[in-house]
Coordinates of N, CA and C in Angstrom, one line a residue:
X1 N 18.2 0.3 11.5 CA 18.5 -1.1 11.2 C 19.2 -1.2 9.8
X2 N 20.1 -2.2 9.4 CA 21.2 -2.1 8.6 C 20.0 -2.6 7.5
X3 N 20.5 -2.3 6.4 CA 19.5 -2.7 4.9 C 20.9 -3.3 4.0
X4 N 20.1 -4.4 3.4 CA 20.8 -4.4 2.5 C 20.9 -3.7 0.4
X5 N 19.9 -2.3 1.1 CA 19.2 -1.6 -0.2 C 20.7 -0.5 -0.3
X6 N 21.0 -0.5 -1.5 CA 21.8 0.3 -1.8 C 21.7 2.1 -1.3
X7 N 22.6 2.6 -0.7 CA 22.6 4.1 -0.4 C 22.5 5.0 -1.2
X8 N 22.0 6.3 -0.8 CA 22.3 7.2 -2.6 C 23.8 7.6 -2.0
X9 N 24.4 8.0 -3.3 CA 25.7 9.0 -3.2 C 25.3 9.9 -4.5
X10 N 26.0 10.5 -4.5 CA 25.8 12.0 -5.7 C 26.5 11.6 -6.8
X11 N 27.4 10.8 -7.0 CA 27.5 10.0 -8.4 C 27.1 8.9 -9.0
X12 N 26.3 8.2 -8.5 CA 25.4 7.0 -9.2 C 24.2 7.5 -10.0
X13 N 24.4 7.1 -11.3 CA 23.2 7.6 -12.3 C 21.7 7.2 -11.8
X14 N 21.5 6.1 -11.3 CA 20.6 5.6 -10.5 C 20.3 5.8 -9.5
X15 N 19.7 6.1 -9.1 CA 19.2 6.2 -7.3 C 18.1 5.3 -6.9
X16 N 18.0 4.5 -6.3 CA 16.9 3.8 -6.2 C 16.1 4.0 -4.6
X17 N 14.9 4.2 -4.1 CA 14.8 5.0 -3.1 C 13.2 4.1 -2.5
X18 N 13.5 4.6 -1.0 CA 12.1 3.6 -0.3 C 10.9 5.2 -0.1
X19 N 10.4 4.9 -0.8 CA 8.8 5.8 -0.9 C 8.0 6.1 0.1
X20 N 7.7 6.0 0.5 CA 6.2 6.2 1.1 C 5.0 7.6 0.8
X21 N 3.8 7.1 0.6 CA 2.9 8.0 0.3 C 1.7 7.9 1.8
X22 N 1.9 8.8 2.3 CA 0.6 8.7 3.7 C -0.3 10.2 3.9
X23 N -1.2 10.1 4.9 CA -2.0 11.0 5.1 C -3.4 10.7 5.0
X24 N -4.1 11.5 5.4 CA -5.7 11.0 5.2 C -6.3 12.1 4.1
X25 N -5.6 12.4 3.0 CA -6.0 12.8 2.1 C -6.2 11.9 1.1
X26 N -7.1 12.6 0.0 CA -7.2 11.7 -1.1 C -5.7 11.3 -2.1
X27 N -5.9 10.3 -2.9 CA -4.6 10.5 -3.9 C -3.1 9.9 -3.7
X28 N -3.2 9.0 -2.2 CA -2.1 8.3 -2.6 C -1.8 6.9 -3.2
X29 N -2.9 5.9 -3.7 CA -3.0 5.0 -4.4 C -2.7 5.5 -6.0
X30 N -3.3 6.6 -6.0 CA -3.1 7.8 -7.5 C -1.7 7.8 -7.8
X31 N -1.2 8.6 -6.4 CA 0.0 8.9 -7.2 C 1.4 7.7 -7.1
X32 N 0.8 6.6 -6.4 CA 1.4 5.2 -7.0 C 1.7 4.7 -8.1
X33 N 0.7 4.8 -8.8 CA 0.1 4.4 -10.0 C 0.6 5.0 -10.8
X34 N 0.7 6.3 -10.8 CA 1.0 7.7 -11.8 C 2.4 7.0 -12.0
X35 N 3.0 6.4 -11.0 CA 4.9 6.2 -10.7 C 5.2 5.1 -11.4
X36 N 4.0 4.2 -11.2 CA 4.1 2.9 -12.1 C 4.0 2.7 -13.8
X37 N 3.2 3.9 -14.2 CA 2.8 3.9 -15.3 C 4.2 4.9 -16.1
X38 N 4.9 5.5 -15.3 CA 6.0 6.4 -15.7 C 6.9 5.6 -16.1
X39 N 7.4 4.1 -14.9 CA 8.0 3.1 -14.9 C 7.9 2.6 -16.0
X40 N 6.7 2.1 -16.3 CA 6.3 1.5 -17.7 C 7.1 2.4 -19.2
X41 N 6.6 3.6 -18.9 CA 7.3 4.3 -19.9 C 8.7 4.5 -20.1
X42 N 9.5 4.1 -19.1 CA 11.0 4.3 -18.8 C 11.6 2.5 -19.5
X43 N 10.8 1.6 -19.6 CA 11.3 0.1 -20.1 C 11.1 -0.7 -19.1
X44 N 10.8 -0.3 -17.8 CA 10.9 -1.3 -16.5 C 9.7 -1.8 -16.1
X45 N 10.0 -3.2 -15.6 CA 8.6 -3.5 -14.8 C 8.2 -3.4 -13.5
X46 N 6.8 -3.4 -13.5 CA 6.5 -3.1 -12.4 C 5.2 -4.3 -11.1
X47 N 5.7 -4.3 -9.7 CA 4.9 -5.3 -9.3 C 4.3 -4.5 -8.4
X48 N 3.1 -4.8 -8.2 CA 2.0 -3.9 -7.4 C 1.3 -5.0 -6.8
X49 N 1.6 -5.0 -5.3 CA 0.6 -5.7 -4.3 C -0.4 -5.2 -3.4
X50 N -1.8 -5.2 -3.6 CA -2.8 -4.3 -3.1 C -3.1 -4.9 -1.8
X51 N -2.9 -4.7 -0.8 CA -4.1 -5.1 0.3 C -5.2 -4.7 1.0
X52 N -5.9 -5.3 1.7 CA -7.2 -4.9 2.3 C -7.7 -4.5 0.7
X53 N -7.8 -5.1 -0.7 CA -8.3 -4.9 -1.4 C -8.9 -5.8 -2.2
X54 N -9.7 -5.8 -2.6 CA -10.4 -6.8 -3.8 C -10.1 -6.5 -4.8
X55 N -10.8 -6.9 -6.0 CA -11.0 -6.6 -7.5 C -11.9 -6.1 -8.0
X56 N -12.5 -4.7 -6.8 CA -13.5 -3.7 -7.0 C -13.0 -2.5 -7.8
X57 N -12.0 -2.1 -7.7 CA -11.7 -0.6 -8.1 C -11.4 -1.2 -10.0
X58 N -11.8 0.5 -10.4 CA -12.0 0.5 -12.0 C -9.8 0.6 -13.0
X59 N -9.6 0.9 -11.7 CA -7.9 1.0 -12.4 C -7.5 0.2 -12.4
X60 N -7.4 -1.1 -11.5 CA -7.3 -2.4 -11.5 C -7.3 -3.3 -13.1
X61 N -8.9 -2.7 -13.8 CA -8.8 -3.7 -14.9 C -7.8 -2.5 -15.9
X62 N -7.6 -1.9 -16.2 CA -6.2 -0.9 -16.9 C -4.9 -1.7 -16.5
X63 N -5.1 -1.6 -15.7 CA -3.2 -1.8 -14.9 C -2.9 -3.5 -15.4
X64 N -4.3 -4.4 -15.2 CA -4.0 -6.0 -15.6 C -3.8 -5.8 -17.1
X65 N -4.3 -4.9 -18.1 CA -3.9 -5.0 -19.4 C -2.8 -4.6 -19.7
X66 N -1.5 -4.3 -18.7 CA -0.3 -3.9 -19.0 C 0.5 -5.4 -19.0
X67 N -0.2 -6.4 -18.3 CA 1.1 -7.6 -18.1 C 1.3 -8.4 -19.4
X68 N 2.7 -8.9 -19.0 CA 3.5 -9.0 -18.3 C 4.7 -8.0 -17.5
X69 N 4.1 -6.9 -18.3 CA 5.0 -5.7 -18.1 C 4.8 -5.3 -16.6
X70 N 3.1 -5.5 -16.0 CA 3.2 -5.3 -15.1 C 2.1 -6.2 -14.4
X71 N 2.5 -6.9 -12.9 CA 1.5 -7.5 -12.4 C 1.5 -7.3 -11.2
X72 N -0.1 -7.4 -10.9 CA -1.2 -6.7 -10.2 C -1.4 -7.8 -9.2
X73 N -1.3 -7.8 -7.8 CA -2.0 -8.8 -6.9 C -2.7 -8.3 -5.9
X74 N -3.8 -8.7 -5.5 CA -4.6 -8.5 -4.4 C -4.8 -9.3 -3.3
X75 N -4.8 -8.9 -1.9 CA -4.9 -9.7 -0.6 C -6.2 -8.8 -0.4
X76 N -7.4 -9.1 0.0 CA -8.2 -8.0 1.2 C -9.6 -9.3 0.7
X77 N -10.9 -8.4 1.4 CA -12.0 -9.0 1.6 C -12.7 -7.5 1.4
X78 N -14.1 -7.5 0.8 CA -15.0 -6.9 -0.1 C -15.5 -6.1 1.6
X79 N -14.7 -5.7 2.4 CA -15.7 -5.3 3.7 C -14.1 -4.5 4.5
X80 N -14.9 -3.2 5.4 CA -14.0 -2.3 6.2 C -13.6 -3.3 7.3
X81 N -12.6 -2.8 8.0 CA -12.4 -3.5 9.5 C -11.9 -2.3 10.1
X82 N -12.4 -2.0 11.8 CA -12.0 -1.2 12.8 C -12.1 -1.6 14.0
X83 N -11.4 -1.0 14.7 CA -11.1 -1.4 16.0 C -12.4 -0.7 17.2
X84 N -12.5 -1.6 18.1 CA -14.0 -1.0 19.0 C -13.5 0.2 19.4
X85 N -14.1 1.0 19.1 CA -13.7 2.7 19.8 C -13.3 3.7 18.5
X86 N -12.7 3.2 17.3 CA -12.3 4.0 16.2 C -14.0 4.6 15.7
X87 N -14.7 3.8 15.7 CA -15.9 4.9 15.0 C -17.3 5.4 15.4
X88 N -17.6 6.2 15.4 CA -19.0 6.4 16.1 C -20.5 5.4 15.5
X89 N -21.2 5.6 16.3 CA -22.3 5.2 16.5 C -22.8 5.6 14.3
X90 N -23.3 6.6 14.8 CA -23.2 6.8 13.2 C -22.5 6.6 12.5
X91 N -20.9 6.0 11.9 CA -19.9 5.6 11.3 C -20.7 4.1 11.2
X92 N -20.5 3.5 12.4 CA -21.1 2.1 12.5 C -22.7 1.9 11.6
X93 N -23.4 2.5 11.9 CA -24.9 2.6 11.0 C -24.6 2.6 9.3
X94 N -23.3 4.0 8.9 CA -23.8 4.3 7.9 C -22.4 2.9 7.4
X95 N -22.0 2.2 8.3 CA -21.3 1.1 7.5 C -21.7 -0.4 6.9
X96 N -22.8 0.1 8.2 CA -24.2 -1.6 8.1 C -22.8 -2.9 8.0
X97 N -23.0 -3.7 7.6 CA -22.8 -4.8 7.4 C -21.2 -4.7 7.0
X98 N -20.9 -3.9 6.0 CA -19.9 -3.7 5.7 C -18.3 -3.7 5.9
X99 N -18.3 -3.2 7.4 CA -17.5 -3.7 8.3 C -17.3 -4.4 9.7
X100 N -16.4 -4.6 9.5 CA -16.2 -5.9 10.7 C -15.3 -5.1 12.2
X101 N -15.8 -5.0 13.2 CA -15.3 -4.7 14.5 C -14.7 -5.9 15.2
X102 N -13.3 -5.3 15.6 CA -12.8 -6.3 16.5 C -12.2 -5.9 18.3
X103 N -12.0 -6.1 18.6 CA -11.4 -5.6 20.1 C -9.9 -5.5 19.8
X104 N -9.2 -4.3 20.2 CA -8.5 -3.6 20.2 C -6.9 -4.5 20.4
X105 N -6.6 -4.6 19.7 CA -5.1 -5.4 19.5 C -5.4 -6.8 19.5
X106 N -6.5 -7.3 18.7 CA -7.3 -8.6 18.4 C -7.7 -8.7 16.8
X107 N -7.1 -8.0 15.9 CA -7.5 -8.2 14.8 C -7.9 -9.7 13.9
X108 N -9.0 -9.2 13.1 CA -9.5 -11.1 12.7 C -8.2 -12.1 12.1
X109 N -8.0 -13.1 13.1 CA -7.0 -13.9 12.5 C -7.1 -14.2 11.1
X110 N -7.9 -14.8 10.5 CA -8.2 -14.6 8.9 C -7.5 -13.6 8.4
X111 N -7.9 -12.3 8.4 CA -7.1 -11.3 8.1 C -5.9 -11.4 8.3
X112 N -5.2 -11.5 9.5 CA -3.6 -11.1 9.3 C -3.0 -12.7 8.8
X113 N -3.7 -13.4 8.8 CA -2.7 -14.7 7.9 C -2.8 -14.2 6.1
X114 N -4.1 -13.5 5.9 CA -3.8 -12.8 4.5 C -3.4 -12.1 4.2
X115 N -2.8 -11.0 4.6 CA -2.0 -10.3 4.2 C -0.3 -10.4 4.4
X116 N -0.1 -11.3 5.8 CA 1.4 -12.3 5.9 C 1.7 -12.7 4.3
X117 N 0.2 -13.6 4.2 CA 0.6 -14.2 3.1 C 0.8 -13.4 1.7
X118 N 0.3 -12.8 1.7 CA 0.3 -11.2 0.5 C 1.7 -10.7 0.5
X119 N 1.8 -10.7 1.8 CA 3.9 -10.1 1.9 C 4.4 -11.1 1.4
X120 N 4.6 -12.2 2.0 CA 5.3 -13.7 1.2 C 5.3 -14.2 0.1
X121 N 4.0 -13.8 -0.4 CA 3.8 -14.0 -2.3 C 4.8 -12.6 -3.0
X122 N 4.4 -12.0 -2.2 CA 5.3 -10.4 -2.8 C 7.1 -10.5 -2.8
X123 N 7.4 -11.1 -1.7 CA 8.6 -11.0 -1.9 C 8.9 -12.6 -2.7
X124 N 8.6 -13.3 -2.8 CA 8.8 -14.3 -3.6 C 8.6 -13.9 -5.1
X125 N 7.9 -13.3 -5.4 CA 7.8 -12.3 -7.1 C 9.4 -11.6 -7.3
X126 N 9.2 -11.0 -6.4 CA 10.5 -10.0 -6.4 C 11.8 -10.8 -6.5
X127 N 11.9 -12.0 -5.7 CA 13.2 -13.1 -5.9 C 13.4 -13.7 -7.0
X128 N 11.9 -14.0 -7.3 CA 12.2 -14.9 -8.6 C 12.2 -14.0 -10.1
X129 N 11.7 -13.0 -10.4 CA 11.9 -12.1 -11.2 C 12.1 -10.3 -11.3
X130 N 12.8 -9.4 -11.9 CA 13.1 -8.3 -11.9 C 12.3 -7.5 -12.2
X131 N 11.7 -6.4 -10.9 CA 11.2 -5.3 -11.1 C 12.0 -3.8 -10.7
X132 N 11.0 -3.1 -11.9 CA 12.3 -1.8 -11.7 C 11.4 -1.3 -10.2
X133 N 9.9 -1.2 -10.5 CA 9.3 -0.7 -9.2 C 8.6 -2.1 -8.8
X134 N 8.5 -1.5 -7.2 CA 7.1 -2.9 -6.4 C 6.9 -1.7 -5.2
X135 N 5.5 -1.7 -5.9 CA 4.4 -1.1 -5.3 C 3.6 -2.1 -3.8
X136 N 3.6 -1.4 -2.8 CA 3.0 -2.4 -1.7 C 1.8 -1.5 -1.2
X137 N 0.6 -1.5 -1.7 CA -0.8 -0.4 -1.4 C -1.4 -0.6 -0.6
X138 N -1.4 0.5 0.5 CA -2.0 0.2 1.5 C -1.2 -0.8 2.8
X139 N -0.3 -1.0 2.4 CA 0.6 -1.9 4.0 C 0.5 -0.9 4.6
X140 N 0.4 0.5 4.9 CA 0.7 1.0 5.7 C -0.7 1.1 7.1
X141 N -2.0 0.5 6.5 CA -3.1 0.5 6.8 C -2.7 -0.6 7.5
X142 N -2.6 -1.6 6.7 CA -2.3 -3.2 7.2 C -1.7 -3.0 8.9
X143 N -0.2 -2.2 8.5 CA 0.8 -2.2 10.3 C 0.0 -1.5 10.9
X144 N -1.2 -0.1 10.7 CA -1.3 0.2 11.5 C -2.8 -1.1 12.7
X145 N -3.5 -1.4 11.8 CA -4.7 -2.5 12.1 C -4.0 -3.5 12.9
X146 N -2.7 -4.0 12.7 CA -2.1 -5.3 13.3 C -2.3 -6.5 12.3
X147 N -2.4 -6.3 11.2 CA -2.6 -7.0 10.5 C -1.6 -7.4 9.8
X148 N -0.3 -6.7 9.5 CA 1.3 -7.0 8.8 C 2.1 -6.5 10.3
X149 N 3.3 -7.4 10.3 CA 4.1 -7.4 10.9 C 5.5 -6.6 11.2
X150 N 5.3 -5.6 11.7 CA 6.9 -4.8 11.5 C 8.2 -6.0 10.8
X151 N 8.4 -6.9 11.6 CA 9.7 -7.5 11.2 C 9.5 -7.7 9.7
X152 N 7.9 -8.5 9.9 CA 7.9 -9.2 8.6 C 8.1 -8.0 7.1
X153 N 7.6 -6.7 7.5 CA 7.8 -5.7 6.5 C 9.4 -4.8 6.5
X154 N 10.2 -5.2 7.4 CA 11.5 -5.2 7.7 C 12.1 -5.9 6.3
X155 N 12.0 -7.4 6.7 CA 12.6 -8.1 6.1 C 12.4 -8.4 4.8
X156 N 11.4 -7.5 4.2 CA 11.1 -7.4 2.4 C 11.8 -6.3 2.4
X157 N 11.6 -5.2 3.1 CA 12.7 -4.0 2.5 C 14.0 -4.2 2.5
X158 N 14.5 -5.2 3.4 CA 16.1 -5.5 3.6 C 16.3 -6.8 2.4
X159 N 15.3 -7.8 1.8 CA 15.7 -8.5 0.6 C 15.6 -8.1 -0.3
X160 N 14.8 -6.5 -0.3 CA 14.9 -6.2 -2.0 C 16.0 -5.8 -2.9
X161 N 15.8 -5.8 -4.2 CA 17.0 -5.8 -4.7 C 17.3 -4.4 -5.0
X162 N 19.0 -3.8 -5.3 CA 19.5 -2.4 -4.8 C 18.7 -1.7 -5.7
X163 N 18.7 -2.2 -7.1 CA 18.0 -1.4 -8.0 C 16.2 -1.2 -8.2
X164 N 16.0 -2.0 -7.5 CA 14.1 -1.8 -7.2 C 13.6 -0.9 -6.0
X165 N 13.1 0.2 -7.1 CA 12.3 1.1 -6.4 C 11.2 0.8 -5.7
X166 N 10.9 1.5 -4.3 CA 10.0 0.5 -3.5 C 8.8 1.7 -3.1
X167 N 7.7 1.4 -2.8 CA 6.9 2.4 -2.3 C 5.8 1.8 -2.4
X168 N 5.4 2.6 -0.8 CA 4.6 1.8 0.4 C 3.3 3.0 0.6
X169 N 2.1 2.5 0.3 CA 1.1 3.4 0.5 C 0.3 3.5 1.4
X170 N -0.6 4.0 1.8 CA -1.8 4.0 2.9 C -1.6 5.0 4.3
X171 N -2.4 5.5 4.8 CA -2.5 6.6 5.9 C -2.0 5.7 7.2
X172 N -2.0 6.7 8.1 CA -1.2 5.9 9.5 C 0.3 4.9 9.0
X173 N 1.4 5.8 8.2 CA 2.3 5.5 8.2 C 3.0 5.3 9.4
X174 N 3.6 4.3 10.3 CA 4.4 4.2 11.4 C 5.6 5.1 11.2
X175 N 5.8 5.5 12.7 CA 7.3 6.4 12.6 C 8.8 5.5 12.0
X176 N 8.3 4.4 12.8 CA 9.7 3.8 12.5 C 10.2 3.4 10.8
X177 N 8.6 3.4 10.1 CA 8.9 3.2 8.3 C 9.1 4.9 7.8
X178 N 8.8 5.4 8.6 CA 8.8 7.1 7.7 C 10.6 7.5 8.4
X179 N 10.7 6.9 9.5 CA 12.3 7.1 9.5 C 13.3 6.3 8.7
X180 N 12.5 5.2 8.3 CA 13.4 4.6 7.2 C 13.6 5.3 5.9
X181 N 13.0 5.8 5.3 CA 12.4 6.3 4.0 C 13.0 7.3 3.6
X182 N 13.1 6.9 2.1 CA 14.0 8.1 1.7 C 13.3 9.5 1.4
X183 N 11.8 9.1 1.2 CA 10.7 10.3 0.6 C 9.7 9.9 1.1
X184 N 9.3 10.6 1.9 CA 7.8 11.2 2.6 C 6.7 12.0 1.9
X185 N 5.1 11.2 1.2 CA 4.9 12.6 1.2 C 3.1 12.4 2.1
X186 N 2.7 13.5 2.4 CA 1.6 13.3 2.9 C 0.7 13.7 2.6
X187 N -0.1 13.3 2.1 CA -2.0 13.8 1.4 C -2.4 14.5 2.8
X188 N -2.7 15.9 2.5 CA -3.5 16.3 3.6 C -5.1 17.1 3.0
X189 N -5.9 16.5 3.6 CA -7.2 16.7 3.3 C -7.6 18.0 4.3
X190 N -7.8 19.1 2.8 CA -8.1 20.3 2.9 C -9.9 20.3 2.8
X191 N -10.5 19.8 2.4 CA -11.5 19.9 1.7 C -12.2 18.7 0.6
X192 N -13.3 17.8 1.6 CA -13.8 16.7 0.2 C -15.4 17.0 0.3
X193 N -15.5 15.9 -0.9 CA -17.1 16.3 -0.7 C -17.7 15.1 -0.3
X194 N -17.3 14.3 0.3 CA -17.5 13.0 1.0 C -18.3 13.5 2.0
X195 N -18.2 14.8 2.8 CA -18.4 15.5 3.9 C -19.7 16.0 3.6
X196 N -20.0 15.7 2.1 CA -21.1 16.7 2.1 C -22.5 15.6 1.6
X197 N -21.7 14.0 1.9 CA -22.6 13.3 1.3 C -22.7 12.8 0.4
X198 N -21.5 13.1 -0.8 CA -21.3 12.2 -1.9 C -21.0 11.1 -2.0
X199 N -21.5 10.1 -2.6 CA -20.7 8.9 -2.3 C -20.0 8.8 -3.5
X200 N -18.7 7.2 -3.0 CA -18.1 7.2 -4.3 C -18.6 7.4 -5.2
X201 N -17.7 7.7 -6.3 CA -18.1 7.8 -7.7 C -17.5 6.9 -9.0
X202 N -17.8 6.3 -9.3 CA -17.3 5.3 -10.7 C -16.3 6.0 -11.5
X203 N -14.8 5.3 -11.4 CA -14.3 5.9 -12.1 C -13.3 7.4 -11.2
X204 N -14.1 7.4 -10.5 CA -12.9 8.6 -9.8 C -12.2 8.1 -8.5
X205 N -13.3 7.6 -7.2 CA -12.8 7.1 -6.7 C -13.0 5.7 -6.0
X206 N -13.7 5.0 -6.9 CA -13.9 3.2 -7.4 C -14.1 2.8 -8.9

Protein backbone atom coordinates (compact mmCIF):
# COMPACT_ATOMS: atom_id res chain seq x y z
CA UNK A 1 0.00 0.00 0.00
CA UNK A 2 1.41 3.49 -1.03
CA UNK A 3 2.52 5.58 2.31
CA UNK A 4 2.93 8.78 2.44
CA UNK A 5 6.18 8.17 5.01
CA UNK A 6 9.26 9.11 3.45
CA UNK A 7 11.66 6.23 1.76
CA UNK A 8 15.28 5.55 2.85
CA UNK A 9 17.95 6.30 0.12
CA UNK A 10 21.65 6.10 1.08
CA UNK A 11 22.10 9.86 1.04
CA UNK A 12 19.62 11.35 3.49
CA UNK A 13 21.27 12.08 6.92
CA UNK A 14 17.99 11.06 8.35
CA UNK A 15 16.36 7.99 7.99
CA UNK A 16 13.23 7.80 9.64
CA UNK A 17 11.86 4.09 9.76
CA UNK A 18 8.51 1.99 10.86
CA UNK A 19 9.66 -0.43 13.84
CA UNK A 20 8.21 -3.04 15.11
CA UNK A 21 9.18 -5.06 18.29
CA UNK A 22 7.14 -8.71 18.50
CA UNK A 23 7.44 -12.15 19.91
CA UNK A 24 6.48 -13.75 23.07
CA UNK A 25 9.54 -12.98 24.77
CA UNK A 26 10.16 -10.75 27.47
CA UNK A 27 11.50 -7.00 26.67
CA UNK A 28 9.67 -5.43 24.03
CA UNK A 29 7.89 -2.60 25.90
CA UNK A 30 11.82 -2.34 27.30
CA UNK A 31 13.31 -1.89 24.45
CA UNK A 32 10.73 0.91 23.31
CA UNK A 33 11.39 2.82 26.02
CA UNK A 34 15.24 2.30 25.91
CA UNK A 35 14.50 4.13 22.06
CA UNK A 36 12.47 6.78 23.67
CA UNK A 37 14.75 7.80 26.32
CA UNK A 38 17.73 7.82 23.57
CA UNK A 39 15.27 10.22 21.62
CA UNK A 40 15.16 12.28 24.60
CA UNK A 41 18.89 12.44 24.70
CA UNK A 42 19.28 13.31 20.87
CA UNK A 43 16.73 16.86 21.58
CA UNK A 44 13.51 15.18 20.21
CA UNK A 45 10.21 14.42 21.55
CA UNK A 46 8.60 11.77 22.08
CA UNK A 47 4.69 10.44 22.12
CA UNK A 48 3.95 7.04 23.60
CA UNK A 49 0.40 5.52 23.42
CA UNK A 50 -0.04 2.48 25.73
CA UNK A 51 -2.91 0.14 25.20
CA UNK A 52 -4.74 -2.62 26.84
CA UNK A 53 -2.92 -0.62 29.70
CA UNK A 54 -3.59 1.24 32.74
CA UNK A 55 -1.48 3.28 35.08
CA UNK A 56 -0.16 0.19 36.84
CA UNK A 57 3.37 -0.32 35.65
CA UNK A 58 6.36 1.41 37.72
CA UNK A 59 8.04 3.07 34.36
CA UNK A 60 5.06 4.89 33.61
CA UNK A 61 5.54 7.29 36.67
CA UNK A 62 9.53 8.05 35.22
CA UNK A 63 8.54 8.49 31.70
CA UNK A 64 5.37 11.21 32.99
CA UNK A 65 8.38 13.21 34.72
CA UNK A 66 9.93 13.74 31.31
CA UNK A 67 6.92 16.02 29.97
CA UNK A 68 6.57 17.98 28.04
CA UNK A 69 9.40 16.48 26.38
CA UNK A 70 7.55 13.49 26.48
CA UNK A 71 3.84 12.35 26.75
CA UNK A 72 2.49 9.30 28.00
CA UNK A 73 -1.22 8.11 27.17
CA UNK A 74 -3.05 5.10 28.14
CA UNK A 75 -6.19 3.27 26.65
CA UNK A 76 -6.79 -0.43 28.46
CA UNK A 77 -8.81 -1.64 31.64
CA UNK A 78 -6.94 -3.10 34.99
CA UNK A 79 -8.03 -6.92 33.53
CA UNK A 80 -6.65 -9.70 30.71
CA UNK A 81 -9.07 -10.45 27.79
CA UNK A 82 -9.06 -13.87 25.64
CA UNK A 83 -10.82 -15.52 23.30
CA UNK A 84 -12.88 -18.93 24.26
CA UNK A 85 -10.39 -21.62 23.36
CA UNK A 86 -7.00 -19.46 23.86
CA UNK A 87 -6.57 -20.80 27.54
CA UNK A 88 -6.80 -23.77 29.50
CA UNK A 89 -8.91 -24.65 32.29
CA UNK A 90 -5.93 -23.84 34.61
CA UNK A 91 -4.94 -20.44 32.80
CA UNK A 92 -8.71 -19.61 33.45
CA UNK A 93 -8.47 -20.47 37.40
CA UNK A 94 -5.05 -19.02 37.94
CA UNK A 95 -6.64 -15.73 36.15
CA UNK A 96 -9.95 -15.66 38.51
CA UNK A 97 -11.67 -12.63 37.85
CA UNK A 98 -9.05 -11.02 36.11
CA UNK A 99 -9.92 -11.66 32.80
CA UNK A 100 -12.63 -11.32 30.59
CA UNK A 101 -13.65 -14.24 27.88
CA UNK A 102 -15.37 -13.53 24.83
CA UNK A 103 -16.45 -15.75 21.75
CA UNK A 104 -14.15 -15.80 19.06
CA UNK A 105 -14.31 -12.78 16.57
CA UNK A 106 -16.78 -10.96 19.29
CA UNK A 107 -14.42 -8.96 21.24
CA UNK A 108 -16.09 -6.63 24.13
CA UNK A 109 -17.45 -3.68 22.32
CA UNK A 110 -16.31 -1.38 25.10
CA UNK A 111 -12.96 -2.48 24.35
CA UNK A 112 -12.59 -1.80 20.69
CA UNK A 113 -14.40 1.69 20.91
CA UNK A 114 -11.20 2.30 23.37
CA UNK A 115 -8.63 1.68 21.80
CA UNK A 116 -10.27 3.28 18.16
CA UNK A 117 -10.42 5.93 20.35
CA UNK A 118 -6.68 5.69 21.73
CA UNK A 119 -5.63 5.52 17.76
CA UNK A 120 -7.69 8.86 17.10
CA UNK A 121 -6.37 10.74 20.19
CA UNK A 122 -2.84 9.48 18.92
CA UNK A 123 -2.94 10.64 15.70
CA UNK A 124 -4.51 13.90 16.52
CA UNK A 125 -1.18 14.55 18.98
CA UNK A 126 0.86 13.76 16.10
CA UNK A 127 -1.12 16.51 13.76
CA UNK A 128 -1.30 18.95 16.11
CA UNK A 129 2.28 18.82 17.43
CA UNK A 130 5.99 17.48 16.56
CA UNK A 131 7.44 14.23 17.58
CA UNK A 132 10.81 12.94 16.68
CA UNK A 133 9.44 9.32 18.01
CA UNK A 134 5.55 7.96 18.64
CA UNK A 135 5.64 4.93 20.31
CA UNK A 136 2.18 2.80 19.87
CA UNK A 137 2.60 -0.26 22.84
CA UNK A 138 1.04 -3.04 22.38
CA UNK A 139 -1.28 -2.27 19.10
CA UNK A 140 0.07 -5.20 17.91
CA UNK A 141 -1.96 -7.24 20.75
CA UNK A 142 -4.90 -4.80 20.11
CA UNK A 143 -5.06 -6.20 15.80
CA UNK A 144 -4.41 -9.34 16.86
CA UNK A 145 -7.75 -9.52 19.74
CA UNK A 146 -9.90 -7.49 17.10
CA UNK A 147 -9.79 -4.75 18.99
CA UNK A 148 -7.77 -2.00 16.45
CA UNK A 149 -8.61 -1.95 12.96
CA UNK A 150 -6.18 -2.81 10.11
CA UNK A 151 -7.32 0.24 7.95
CA UNK A 152 -7.61 2.29 10.94
CA UNK A 153 -3.74 1.45 11.88
CA UNK A 154 -3.10 1.92 8.01
CA UNK A 155 -4.14 5.21 8.00
CA UNK A 156 -1.93 6.65 11.11
CA UNK A 157 1.13 5.08 9.43
CA UNK A 158 0.22 6.76 6.11
CA UNK A 159 -0.59 10.41 8.12
CA UNK A 160 2.54 10.35 9.91
CA UNK A 161 4.94 12.80 9.40
CA UNK A 162 8.28 11.80 7.08
CA UNK A 163 10.41 12.64 9.88
CA UNK A 164 8.67 10.75 12.95
CA UNK A 165 10.05 7.65 13.83
CA UNK A 166 7.33 5.11 14.41
CA UNK A 167 7.30 1.85 16.40
CA UNK A 168 4.66 -0.50 17.19
CA UNK A 169 4.98 -3.08 20.01
CA UNK A 170 3.30 -6.29 21.33
CA UNK A 171 3.43 -10.19 20.28
CA UNK A 172 1.22 -11.49 17.43
CA UNK A 173 2.53 -8.94 14.99
CA UNK A 174 0.24 -9.35 11.68
CA UNK A 175 2.05 -10.27 8.49
CA UNK A 176 0.73 -7.67 6.62
CA UNK A 177 2.43 -4.77 9.45
CA UNK A 178 5.80 -6.91 9.53
CA UNK A 179 5.71 -6.63 5.57
CA UNK A 180 5.34 -3.05 5.98
CA UNK A 181 8.18 -2.41 8.29
CA UNK A 182 11.31 -1.34 7.90
CA UNK A 183 12.86 -3.39 11.16
CA UNK A 184 11.64 -6.45 12.70
CA UNK A 185 12.79 -7.67 15.80
CA UNK A 186 11.45 -10.66 17.76
CA UNK A 187 11.76 -11.49 21.59
CA UNK A 188 12.03 -15.07 21.62
CA UNK A 189 11.62 -16.69 24.95
CA UNK A 190 14.41 -19.07 25.70
CA UNK A 191 13.81 -19.43 29.24
CA UNK A 192 11.57 -17.48 32.22
CA UNK A 193 10.88 -18.02 35.56
CA UNK A 194 7.23 -17.22 35.30
CA UNK A 195 7.30 -21.08 34.47
CA UNK A 196 8.59 -21.74 37.66
CA UNK A 197 5.99 -19.75 39.52
CA UNK A 198 7.33 -16.42 40.03
CA UNK A 199 5.04 -13.87 39.97
CA UNK A 200 5.66 -10.36 38.80
CA UNK A 201 7.96 -8.51 40.47
CA UNK A 202 8.01 -4.62 41.39
CA UNK A 203 10.02 -2.81 39.48
CA UNK A 204 11.13 -5.40 36.93
CA UNK A 205 8.29 -6.50 35.35
CA UNK A 206 5.30 -4.10 36.95
Amino acid sequence: MPTGRRKWTTDEEEVNMLQIYTGGGKGKTTAAIGLAVRMLGAGRRVYIMQFMKSLAYSEQKALQGFAPQLILKTTGKPFFIAAEGMLSEEEKKAWGEDVVIFPPGEPPSDYVAMVEAGLKEAREAVAREKFGLVILDELNVSLFFGLARRESVEAFIDSLPADTELVITGRNAPDWLVERADLVTEMKEIKHYYTKGVAARRGVEN
